[in-house]
mmCIF file of C-alpha atoms in Angstrom:
data_model
loop_
_atom_site.group_PDB
_atom_site.id
_atom_site.type_symbol
_atom_site.label_atom_id
_atom_site.label_comp_id
_atom_site.label_asym_id
_atom_site.label_seq_id
_atom_site.Cartn_x
_atom_site.Cartn_y
_atom_site.Cartn_z
ATOM 1 C CA MET A 1 79.456 23.482 12.833
ATOM 2 C CA ASP A 2 78.480 19.982 13.863
ATOM 3 C CA ARG A 3 77.898 20.890 17.422
ATOM 4 C CA ALA A 4 74.576 21.739 19.104
ATOM 5 C CA GLN A 5 72.701 19.795 16.512
ATOM 6 C CA ILE A 6 70.224 17.012 17.353
ATOM 7 C CA PRO A 7 70.652 14.103 14.972
ATOM 8 C CA LEU A 8 67.716 13.966 12.617
ATOM 9 C CA PRO A 9 66.717 10.314 13.369
ATOM 10 C CA VAL A 10 66.344 11.148 17.036
ATOM 11 C CA LEU A 11 64.114 14.076 16.162
ATOM 12 C CA GLU A 12 62.020 11.836 13.948
ATOM 13 C CA ALA A 13 61.855 9.182 16.645
ATOM 14 C CA ALA A 14 60.692 11.742 19.163
ATOM 15 C CA ILE A 15 57.882 12.940 16.902
ATOM 16 C CA GLY A 16 56.905 9.312 16.216
ATOM 17 C CA VAL A 17 56.808 8.535 19.927
ATOM 18 C CA VAL A 18 54.552 11.490 20.556
ATOM 19 C CA LEU A 19 52.203 10.499 17.741
ATOM 20 C CA LEU A 20 51.997 6.909 18.792
ATOM 21 C CA THR A 21 51.404 7.796 22.421
ATOM 22 C CA ALA A 22 48.606 10.120 21.429
ATOM 23 C CA LEU A 23 46.985 7.419 19.336
ATOM 24 C CA ALA A 24 47.297 4.879 22.139
ATOM 25 C CA LEU A 25 45.837 7.293 24.685
ATOM 26 C CA LEU A 26 42.891 7.962 22.424
ATOM 27 C CA LEU A 27 42.127 4.296 22.136
ATOM 28 C CA VAL A 28 42.614 3.590 25.813
ATOM 29 C CA THR A 29 40.501 6.435 27.133
ATOM 30 C CA GLY A 30 38.020 6.181 24.268
ATOM 31 C CA VAL A 31 35.589 8.751 23.060
ATOM 32 C CA PRO A 32 33.334 9.827 25.960
ATOM 33 C CA SER A 33 29.886 8.394 25.269
ATOM 34 C CA GLN A 34 26.827 10.574 25.773
ATOM 35 C CA ASN A 35 25.097 8.982 28.719
ATOM 36 C CA THR A 36 22.001 11.112 28.514
ATOM 37 C CA ALA A 37 19.744 8.465 27.022
ATOM 38 C CA ASP A 38 19.171 5.046 28.444
ATOM 39 C CA PRO A 39 18.297 2.746 25.491
ATOM 40 C CA GLN A 40 16.132 0.540 27.671
ATOM 41 C CA LEU A 41 13.966 3.410 28.900
ATOM 42 C CA GLU A 42 13.786 4.803 25.356
ATOM 43 C CA ALA A 43 12.563 1.431 24.182
ATOM 44 C CA TYR A 44 9.941 1.219 26.884
ATOM 45 C CA ALA A 45 8.627 4.676 25.959
ATOM 46 C CA GLN A 46 8.693 3.924 22.273
ATOM 47 C CA ASP A 47 6.858 0.628 22.765
ATOM 48 C CA VAL A 48 4.075 2.217 24.802
ATOM 49 C CA ALA A 49 3.771 5.030 22.278
ATOM 50 C CA THR A 50 3.606 2.525 19.385
ATOM 51 C CA LEU A 51 1.008 0.393 21.114
ATOM 52 C CA LEU A 52 -1.248 3.305 22.107
ATOM 53 C CA GLY A 53 -0.687 5.062 18.825
ATOM 54 C CA ASN A 54 -2.008 2.057 16.904
ATOM 55 C CA GLU A 55 -4.869 1.290 19.192
ATOM 56 C CA PRO A 56 -8.429 2.143 18.126
ATOM 57 C CA PRO A 57 -10.056 4.945 20.050
ATOM 58 C CA ARG A 58 -12.744 4.424 22.636
ATOM 59 C CA HIS A 59 -15.180 6.929 21.123
ATOM 60 C CA ALA A 60 -13.998 9.122 18.249
ATOM 61 C CA ASN A 61 -10.962 10.205 16.244
ATOM 62 C CA GLU A 62 -8.346 8.010 14.657
ATOM 63 C CA THR A 63 -6.340 6.428 17.470
ATOM 64 C CA ARG A 64 -6.307 6.437 21.181
ATOM 65 C CA LEU A 65 -3.652 9.116 21.442
ATOM 66 C CA SER A 66 -5.283 11.464 18.953
ATOM 67 C CA GLU A 67 -8.505 11.010 20.887
ATOM 68 C CA LEU A 68 -6.740 12.090 24.019
ATOM 69 C CA ALA A 69 -5.260 15.141 22.377
ATOM 70 C CA ALA A 70 -8.403 16.190 20.561
ATOM 71 C CA SER A 71 -9.995 18.564 23.078
ATOM 72 C CA PRO A 72 -9.982 19.359 26.804
ATOM 73 C CA GLY A 73 -13.267 17.510 27.137
ATOM 74 C CA ALA A 74 -11.963 14.413 25.451
ATOM 75 C CA PHE A 75 -8.861 14.597 27.629
ATOM 76 C CA GLU A 76 -10.964 14.778 30.803
ATOM 77 C CA ARG A 77 -13.039 11.837 29.662
ATOM 78 C CA GLU A 78 -10.148 9.600 28.509
ATOM 79 C CA GLN A 79 -7.464 10.240 31.086
ATOM 80 C CA ALA A 80 -8.574 7.649 33.636
ATOM 81 C CA ALA A 81 -8.915 4.931 31.029
ATOM 82 C CA LEU A 82 -5.566 5.708 29.461
ATOM 83 C CA GLN A 83 -3.949 5.767 32.904
ATOM 84 C CA ARG A 84 -5.245 2.242 33.563
ATOM 85 C CA ARG A 85 -4.092 1.127 30.166
ATOM 86 C CA ILE A 86 -0.548 2.445 30.568
ATOM 87 C CA GLU A 87 -0.294 1.036 34.071
ATOM 88 C CA ARG A 88 -1.240 -2.349 32.678
ATOM 89 C CA LEU A 89 1.366 -2.127 29.923
ATOM 90 C CA LEU A 90 4.305 -0.917 31.999
ATOM 91 C CA THR A 91 6.065 -3.128 34.504
ATOM 92 C CA ALA A 92 5.718 -2.246 38.118
ATOM 93 C CA ASN A 93 9.112 -0.595 38.480
ATOM 94 C CA LEU A 94 8.404 2.063 35.912
ATOM 95 C CA PHE A 95 6.860 5.508 36.399
ATOM 96 C CA TYR A 96 5.437 7.463 33.566
ATOM 97 C CA GLN A 97 4.072 10.798 32.430
ATOM 98 C CA VAL A 98 1.998 11.533 29.356
ATOM 99 C CA GLN A 99 2.084 15.116 28.118
ATOM 100 C CA THR A 100 -0.676 16.288 25.816
ATOM 101 C CA PRO A 101 -1.742 19.777 24.611
ATOM 102 C CA HIS A 102 -4.487 19.711 27.236
ATOM 103 C CA GLY A 103 -2.696 18.477 30.290
ATOM 104 C CA ARG A 104 -0.624 15.774 31.873
ATOM 105 C CA ILE A 105 -1.354 12.247 33.020
ATOM 106 C CA GLY A 106 0.673 10.158 35.352
ATOM 107 C CA HIS A 107 3.322 10.821 37.969
ATOM 108 C CA ARG A 108 5.128 14.021 38.624
ATOM 109 C CA LEU A 109 8.457 14.044 36.813
ATOM 110 C CA PRO A 110 11.239 14.278 39.401
ATOM 111 C CA GLN A 111 14.231 16.496 38.698
ATOM 112 C CA SER A 112 17.532 14.990 37.528
ATOM 113 C CA VAL A 113 16.213 11.572 36.770
ATOM 114 C CA ARG A 114 17.108 9.665 33.670
ATOM 115 C CA THR A 115 14.046 9.289 31.433
ATOM 116 C CA GLY A 116 13.175 7.710 28.138
ATOM 117 C CA SER A 117 10.726 9.564 25.956
ATOM 118 C CA ALA A 118 8.789 9.074 22.773
ATOM 119 C CA THR A 119 6.648 11.606 20.973
ATOM 120 C CA VAL A 120 3.705 10.706 18.763
ATOM 121 C CA PRO A 121 2.488 13.426 16.431
ATOM 122 C CA THR A 122 -1.285 13.486 16.187
ATOM 123 C CA ALA A 123 -3.667 15.653 14.240
ATOM 124 C CA HIS A 124 -4.339 17.715 17.380
ATOM 125 C CA GLY A 125 -0.785 18.124 18.602
ATOM 126 C CA PRO A 126 2.091 16.044 19.900
ATOM 127 C CA VAL A 127 1.657 13.521 22.679
ATOM 128 C CA THR A 128 4.841 12.775 24.611
ATOM 129 C CA ILE A 129 5.315 9.728 26.820
ATOM 130 C CA ARG A 130 8.130 9.734 29.343
ATOM 131 C CA VAL A 131 9.079 6.768 31.505
ATOM 132 C CA TRP A 132 11.638 6.397 34.296
ATOM 133 C CA TYR A 133 12.646 3.938 36.967
ATOM 134 C CA GLY A 134 10.814 4.513 40.243
ATOM 135 C CA MET B 1 78.399 16.828 8.445
ATOM 136 C CA ARG B 2 75.083 18.565 8.893
ATOM 137 C CA ALA B 3 72.220 16.361 10.016
ATOM 138 C CA GLN B 4 74.205 13.355 9.084
ATOM 139 C CA THR B 5 72.828 9.985 10.107
ATOM 140 C CA THR B 6 75.028 7.999 12.316
ATOM 141 C CA LEU B 7 74.323 4.309 12.622
ATOM 142 C CA PRO B 8 74.115 4.040 16.493
ATOM 143 C CA VAL B 9 71.663 6.938 16.701
ATOM 144 C CA LEU B 10 69.477 5.377 13.993
ATOM 145 C CA GLY B 11 69.534 2.110 15.961
ATOM 146 C CA VAL B 12 68.441 3.847 19.145
ATOM 147 C CA ALA B 13 65.601 5.636 17.336
ATOM 148 C CA LEU B 14 64.281 2.407 15.763
ATOM 149 C CA VAL B 15 64.315 0.588 19.066
ATOM 150 C CA LEU B 16 62.464 3.501 20.701
ATOM 151 C CA ILE B 17 59.810 3.654 18.023
ATOM 152 C CA SER B 18 59.157 -0.055 17.915
ATOM 153 C CA ALA B 19 58.967 -0.301 21.727
ATOM 154 C CA VAL B 20 56.408 2.504 21.923
ATOM 155 C CA SER B 21 54.318 1.116 19.095
ATOM 156 C CA LEU B 22 54.275 -2.305 20.715
ATOM 157 C CA ILE B 23 53.137 -0.863 24.010
ATOM 158 C CA ALA B 24 50.482 1.244 22.254
ATOM 159 C CA VAL B 25 49.028 -1.636 20.353
ATOM 160 C CA GLN B 26 48.892 -3.833 23.436
ATOM 161 C CA ALA B 27 47.278 -1.224 25.573
ATOM 162 C CA SER B 28 44.647 -0.370 23.017
ATOM 163 C CA SER B 29 43.765 -3.922 22.212
ATOM 164 C CA SER B 30 43.339 -4.875 25.845
ATOM 165 C CA SER B 31 41.200 -1.792 26.456
ATOM 166 C CA LEU B 32 39.058 -2.634 23.412
ATOM 167 C CA GLU B 33 38.586 -6.168 24.691
ATOM 168 C CA ARG B 34 37.507 -4.948 28.071
ATOM 169 C CA ALA B 35 35.131 -2.309 26.793
ATOM 170 C CA SER B 36 33.371 -3.813 23.830
ATOM 171 C CA GLU B 37 32.084 -7.126 25.122
ATOM 172 C CA PRO B 38 28.938 -5.960 27.003
ATOM 173 C CA ALA B 39 28.439 -3.094 24.627
ATOM 174 C CA LEU B 40 28.427 -5.428 21.604
ATOM 175 C CA ASP B 41 26.053 -7.843 23.398
ATOM 176 C CA ARG B 42 23.811 -4.947 24.174
ATOM 177 C CA ALA B 43 23.810 -3.635 20.633
ATOM 178 C CA THR B 44 23.014 -7.103 19.330
ATOM 179 C CA ALA B 45 20.151 -7.521 21.812
ATOM 180 C CA ILE B 46 18.703 -4.115 20.884
ATOM 181 C CA ALA B 47 18.923 -4.871 17.184
ATOM 182 C CA LEU B 48 17.348 -8.354 17.595
ATOM 183 C CA SER B 49 14.483 -6.991 19.703
ATOM 184 C CA GLU B 50 13.910 -4.223 17.182
ATOM 185 C CA ARG B 51 13.591 -6.708 14.365
ATOM 186 C CA LEU B 52 11.288 -8.996 16.365
ATOM 187 C CA VAL B 53 8.776 -6.256 17.166
ATOM 188 C CA SER B 54 8.935 -4.349 13.913
ATOM 189 C CA ASN B 55 5.894 -4.146 11.667
ATOM 190 C CA GLY B 56 5.723 -6.107 8.447
ATOM 191 C CA THR B 57 7.370 -9.390 9.455
ATOM 192 C CA ASP B 58 5.674 -12.795 9.656
ATOM 193 C CA LEU B 59 5.890 -12.665 13.470
ATOM 194 C CA THR B 60 3.922 -9.500 14.072
ATOM 195 C CA VAL B 61 0.382 -8.460 13.402
ATOM 196 C CA ARG B 62 1.383 -4.815 13.552
ATOM 197 C CA ALA B 63 4.209 -3.016 15.309
ATOM 198 C CA ASN B 64 4.782 -4.451 18.826
ATOM 199 C CA VAL B 65 1.920 -6.952 18.566
ATOM 200 C CA LEU B 66 3.278 -10.500 18.196
ATOM 201 C CA ASN B 67 1.293 -13.283 16.594
ATOM 202 C CA ARG B 68 1.301 -16.066 19.138
ATOM 203 C CA SER B 69 0.562 -18.705 16.545
ATOM 204 C CA ARG B 70 3.903 -17.986 14.845
ATOM 205 C CA PHE B 71 5.980 -18.480 17.996
ATOM 206 C CA ASP B 72 7.028 -22.023 16.994
ATOM 207 C CA ARG B 73 8.775 -20.567 13.938
ATOM 208 C CA ILE B 74 11.331 -18.872 16.141
ATOM 209 C CA ASP B 75 13.988 -21.504 16.518
ATOM 210 C CA GLU B 76 17.743 -21.705 16.273
ATOM 211 C CA ARG B 77 17.672 -21.863 12.496
ATOM 212 C CA PHE B 78 15.462 -18.778 12.345
ATOM 213 C CA LEU B 79 18.011 -16.945 14.475
ATOM 214 C CA ARG B 80 20.919 -17.889 12.307
ATOM 215 C CA GLU B 81 19.318 -17.443 8.912
ATOM 216 C CA ASN B 82 16.672 -14.729 9.272
ATOM 217 C CA LEU B 83 18.164 -12.639 12.033
ATOM 218 C CA SER B 84 21.805 -13.330 11.048
ATOM 219 C CA VAL B 85 23.027 -14.133 14.520
ATOM 220 C CA ARG B 86 26.622 -15.389 14.491
ATOM 221 C CA ASN B 87 27.125 -19.075 15.288
ATOM 222 C CA ASP B 88 29.242 -18.398 18.353
ATOM 223 C CA THR B 89 26.755 -15.968 19.875
ATOM 224 C CA ALA B 90 24.401 -17.423 22.448
ATOM 225 C CA VAL B 91 20.920 -15.934 22.294
ATOM 226 C CA ARG B 92 17.833 -16.493 24.407
ATOM 227 C CA ILE B 93 14.435 -15.053 23.498
ATOM 228 C CA ARG B 94 11.648 -15.155 26.101
ATOM 229 C CA VAL B 95 8.083 -13.883 25.976
ATOM 230 C CA GLY B 96 6.737 -13.648 29.472
ATOM 231 C CA ASN B 97 7.738 -16.867 31.200
ATOM 232 C CA ARG B 98 7.983 -18.850 28.001
ATOM 233 C CA THR B 99 11.379 -19.414 26.431
ATOM 234 C CA LEU B 100 10.968 -19.425 22.659
ATOM 235 C CA VAL B 101 14.561 -20.245 21.756
ATOM 236 C CA GLU B 102 17.832 -20.691 23.583
ATOM 237 C CA SER B 103 20.771 -21.238 21.326
ATOM 238 C CA GLY B 104 24.026 -22.012 23.036
ATOM 239 C CA ALA B 105 24.712 -21.605 26.700
ATOM 240 C CA VAL B 106 23.454 -18.273 27.936
ATOM 241 C CA ALA B 107 25.172 -17.531 31.240
ATOM 242 C CA GLY B 108 24.563 -13.990 32.298
ATOM 243 C CA GLY B 109 24.899 -11.925 29.205
ATOM 244 C CA THR B 110 23.041 -8.726 28.495
ATOM 245 C CA SER B 111 19.232 -8.530 28.357
ATOM 246 C CA PHE B 112 17.023 -6.057 26.622
ATOM 247 C CA GLU B 113 13.295 -5.889 27.193
ATOM 248 C CA ARG B 114 10.430 -4.726 25.027
ATOM 249 C CA ILE B 115 6.808 -4.225 25.926
ATOM 250 C CA VAL B 116 4.602 -6.144 23.507
ATOM 251 C CA LEU B 117 1.159 -7.534 23.160
ATOM 252 C CA THR B 118 0.694 -11.154 22.109
ATOM 253 C CA ARG B 119 -2.292 -11.959 19.968
ATOM 254 C CA THR B 120 -4.227 -15.160 19.559
ATOM 255 C CA THR B 121 -7.430 -15.582 17.672
ATOM 256 C CA GLN B 122 -10.528 -17.382 18.817
ATOM 257 C CA ARG B 123 -12.917 -18.732 16.241
ATOM 258 C CA ARG B 124 -16.457 -17.603 17.077
ATOM 259 C CA GLU B 125 -19.700 -18.787 15.549
ATOM 260 C CA ARG B 126 -22.955 -16.909 15.858
ATOM 261 C CA TYR B 127 -26.369 -18.277 14.946
ATOM 262 C CA PRO B 128 -28.618 -15.192 14.946
ATOM 263 C CA THR B 129 -32.386 -15.267 14.646
ATOM 264 C CA VAL B 130 -32.834 -12.613 12.000
ATOM 265 C CA ASP B 131 -36.609 -12.569 11.864
ATOM 266 C CA ALA B 132 -36.976 -9.799 14.380
ATOM 267 C CA GLY B 133 -34.561 -7.666 12.413
ATOM 268 C CA GLU B 134 -32.181 -7.507 15.269
ATOM 269 C CA ALA B 135 -28.530 -6.685 14.734
ATOM 270 C CA VAL B 136 -25.625 -9.017 15.464
ATOM 271 C CA THR B 137 -22.798 -6.967 16.896
ATOM 272 C CA ILE B 138 -19.317 -7.863 15.745
ATOM 273 C CA PRO B 139 -16.655 -6.654 18.169
ATOM 274 C CA ARG B 140 -13.797 -4.378 17.304
ATOM 275 C CA ARG B 141 -10.523 -5.753 15.920
ATOM 276 C CA VAL B 142 -12.358 -8.213 13.689
ATOM 277 C CA THR B 143 -11.365 -7.633 10.038
ATOM 278 C CA ALA B 144 -13.562 -10.109 8.182
ATOM 279 C CA VAL B 145 -16.769 -12.084 8.711
ATOM 280 C CA ASP B 146 -17.662 -15.265 6.896
ATOM 281 C CA ILE B 147 -21.400 -15.385 6.334
ATOM 282 C CA THR B 148 -23.121 -18.625 5.410
ATOM 283 C CA LEU B 149 -26.669 -18.160 4.163
ATOM 284 C CA ALA B 150 -28.793 -21.292 3.673
ATOM 285 C CA PRO B 151 -32.424 -20.180 3.829
ATOM 286 C CA ASP B 152 -35.385 -22.495 3.258
ATOM 287 C CA PRO B 153 -36.945 -22.490 -0.236
ATOM 288 C CA ASN B 154 -39.836 -20.392 1.026
ATOM 289 C CA ALA B 155 -37.587 -17.716 2.515
ATOM 290 C CA SER B 156 -34.872 -15.514 1.206
ATOM 291 C CA VAL B 157 -32.277 -13.045 2.445
ATOM 292 C CA ARG B 158 -32.074 -10.035 0.220
ATOM 293 C CA THR B 159 -29.694 -7.625 1.846
ATOM 294 C CA VAL B 160 -26.940 -7.807 4.426
ATOM 295 C CA LEU B 161 -25.812 -4.566 6.024
ATOM 296 C CA ALA B 162 -22.728 -3.879 8.061
ATOM 297 C CA GLY B 163 -23.620 -0.733 9.964
ATOM 298 C CA ASP B 164 -25.206 1.525 7.346
ATOM 299 C CA ARG B 165 -23.316 -0.045 4.517
ATOM 300 C CA VAL B 166 -24.873 -2.596 2.176
ATOM 301 C CA VAL B 167 -22.330 -5.374 1.829
ATOM 302 C CA LEU B 168 -24.413 -8.067 0.096
ATOM 303 C CA ARG B 169 -27.513 -7.599 -1.979
ATOM 304 C CA ASN B 170 -29.469 -9.761 -4.359
ATOM 305 C CA GLU B 171 -33.186 -9.130 -5.095
ATOM 306 C CA SER B 172 -33.813 -12.789 -5.852
ATOM 307 C CA GLY B 173 -32.166 -13.966 -2.633
ATOM 308 C CA LEU B 174 -28.710 -14.616 -1.300
ATOM 309 C CA ALA B 175 -27.422 -18.149 -0.624
ATOM 310 C CA GLY B 176 -24.040 -19.625 -0.070
ATOM 311 C CA GLN B 177 -20.818 -18.454 1.551
ATOM 312 C CA TYR B 178 -19.677 -14.887 1.564
ATOM 313 C CA ARG B 179 -16.721 -13.084 3.090
ATOM 314 C CA VAL B 180 -17.340 -9.540 4.209
ATOM 315 C CA ARG B 181 -14.554 -7.147 5.216
ATOM 316 C CA ILE B 182 -15.365 -4.816 8.073
ATOM 317 C CA SER B 183 -13.512 -2.075 9.948
ATOM 318 C CA ARG B 184 -11.412 -3.210 12.813
ATOM 319 C CA PHE B 185 -11.699 0.113 14.563
ATOM 320 C CA VAL B 186 -15.379 0.073 15.462
ATOM 321 C CA THR B 187 -17.991 -2.427 16.542
ATOM 322 C CA THR B 188 -20.122 -3.373 13.562
ATOM 323 C CA PRO B 189 -23.791 -4.220 13.792
ATOM 324 C CA MET B 190 -24.764 -6.687 11.093
ATOM 325 C CA THR B 191 -28.397 -6.634 10.036
ATOM 326 C CA PHE B 192 -30.281 -8.853 7.626
ATOM 327 C CA ASP B 193 -33.237 -7.988 5.458
ATOM 328 C CA ALA B 194 -35.165 -11.229 4.939
ATOM 329 C CA ILE B 195 -38.464 -12.346 3.582
ATOM 330 C CA GLY B 196 -40.214 -15.384 4.963
ATOM 331 C CA THR B 197 -39.364 -17.368 8.049
ATOM 332 C CA LEU B 198 -35.715 -18.114 8.761
ATOM 333 C CA ASP B 199 -34.843 -20.805 11.242
ATOM 334 C CA ARG B 200 -32.003 -20.560 13.694
ATOM 335 C CA GLY B 201 -28.965 -21.873 11.839
ATOM 336 C CA ASP B 202 -29.998 -20.667 8.412
ATOM 337 C CA VAL B 203 -27.694 -17.727 8.919
ATOM 338 C CA VAL B 204 -24.265 -18.452 10.388
ATOM 339 C CA LEU B 205 -21.587 -15.836 11.109
ATOM 340 C CA ARG B 206 -18.064 -16.959 11.654
ATOM 341 C CA TYR B 207 -15.185 -14.699 12.544
ATOM 342 C CA ALA B 208 -11.798 -14.757 14.220
ATOM 343 C CA ALA B 209 -11.888 -12.614 17.356
ATOM 344 C CA PRO B 210 -8.399 -11.544 18.347
ATOM 345 C CA VAL B 211 -7.474 -11.761 21.996
ATOM 346 C CA THR B 212 -4.419 -9.763 23.035
ATOM 347 C CA ARG B 213 -2.411 -10.078 26.211
ATOM 348 C CA LYS B 214 0.283 -7.921 27.571
ATOM 349 C CA ALA B 215 3.765 -9.506 27.733
ATOM 350 C CA THR B 216 7.439 -8.667 27.948
ATOM 351 C CA LEU B 217 9.784 -9.734 25.227
ATOM 352 C CA GLU B 218 13.237 -10.332 26.606
ATOM 353 C CA VAL B 219 16.287 -10.835 24.366
ATOM 354 C CA THR B 220 19.421 -12.010 26.113
ATOM 355 C CA VAL B 221 22.758 -12.086 24.236
ATOM 356 C CA ASP B 222 25.917 -13.644 25.572
ATOM 357 C CA GLY B 223 28.665 -13.205 23.006
#
């Protein structure tokens, strides 16, 4: 009865080889990273949102962004000034779009472009800033 | 004789296992070396920039607004001790065109940029003529005004108002130095209620007017 029987050590070695190879492959190929967010773009958007979100308003409300989101009239009044302000803050190679409850400011967002975004909650609704490389 | 270990087979198995484990360790270590260098530099640069712009440190006035007068505190020692940068990591921090610190030889490396404002303060002095009851307008972003009142014996200042708010009041006359806190979000008209004739220079307002400029903070890490 000692025929047709694989010696146990060889069986164990085979299992060990499979395990080790799997481990090595995992390390070599690595876990696929999610490339949806570019940290640099995220940082640009976050910085602009932080700066505008802490800036005093031009006329009323608490901050510049809450002033923008307050009403359609305030949005109409403030959009040109905010546009100038953001264009001054961002470097020339960056495009941007600001989304408020009353409309959008900035460039048209192209499809399938990698963007960084930051949302500031205000008393009158969220204001989202998106930036991307032009 | 079932499943009996034989010495040659055991030897073959051991050789096989050790060979495979050696190859696996070598392959993974080389792949880790290749992959992690720029990623680590990048993570370090992001973390450093985050700490430099965060609110509540000595360097910032508020989030993303750097205090220009504290720039000389950013040196190599500050990097090693306050930002816990490892000794063998070369770091360069630039604001605009000005290099604040460059520790070690930064050749290439990974850069990370932040959009910031830099703030300096300008001391301003105003000598208003308060007889006509006209207001002195203090610009936005000023948090405190130092008021020096030195009226003649035949004149007195009774009330000082910031906007509608009475900030100083004394029926028998105010004299001396006072510090008044005002809102930084609005322009504040300061008005004086005085009796008698006040000369120019009897009332002096001093305040620090912040001037902010846009700049780019660039952190470069070369591990």
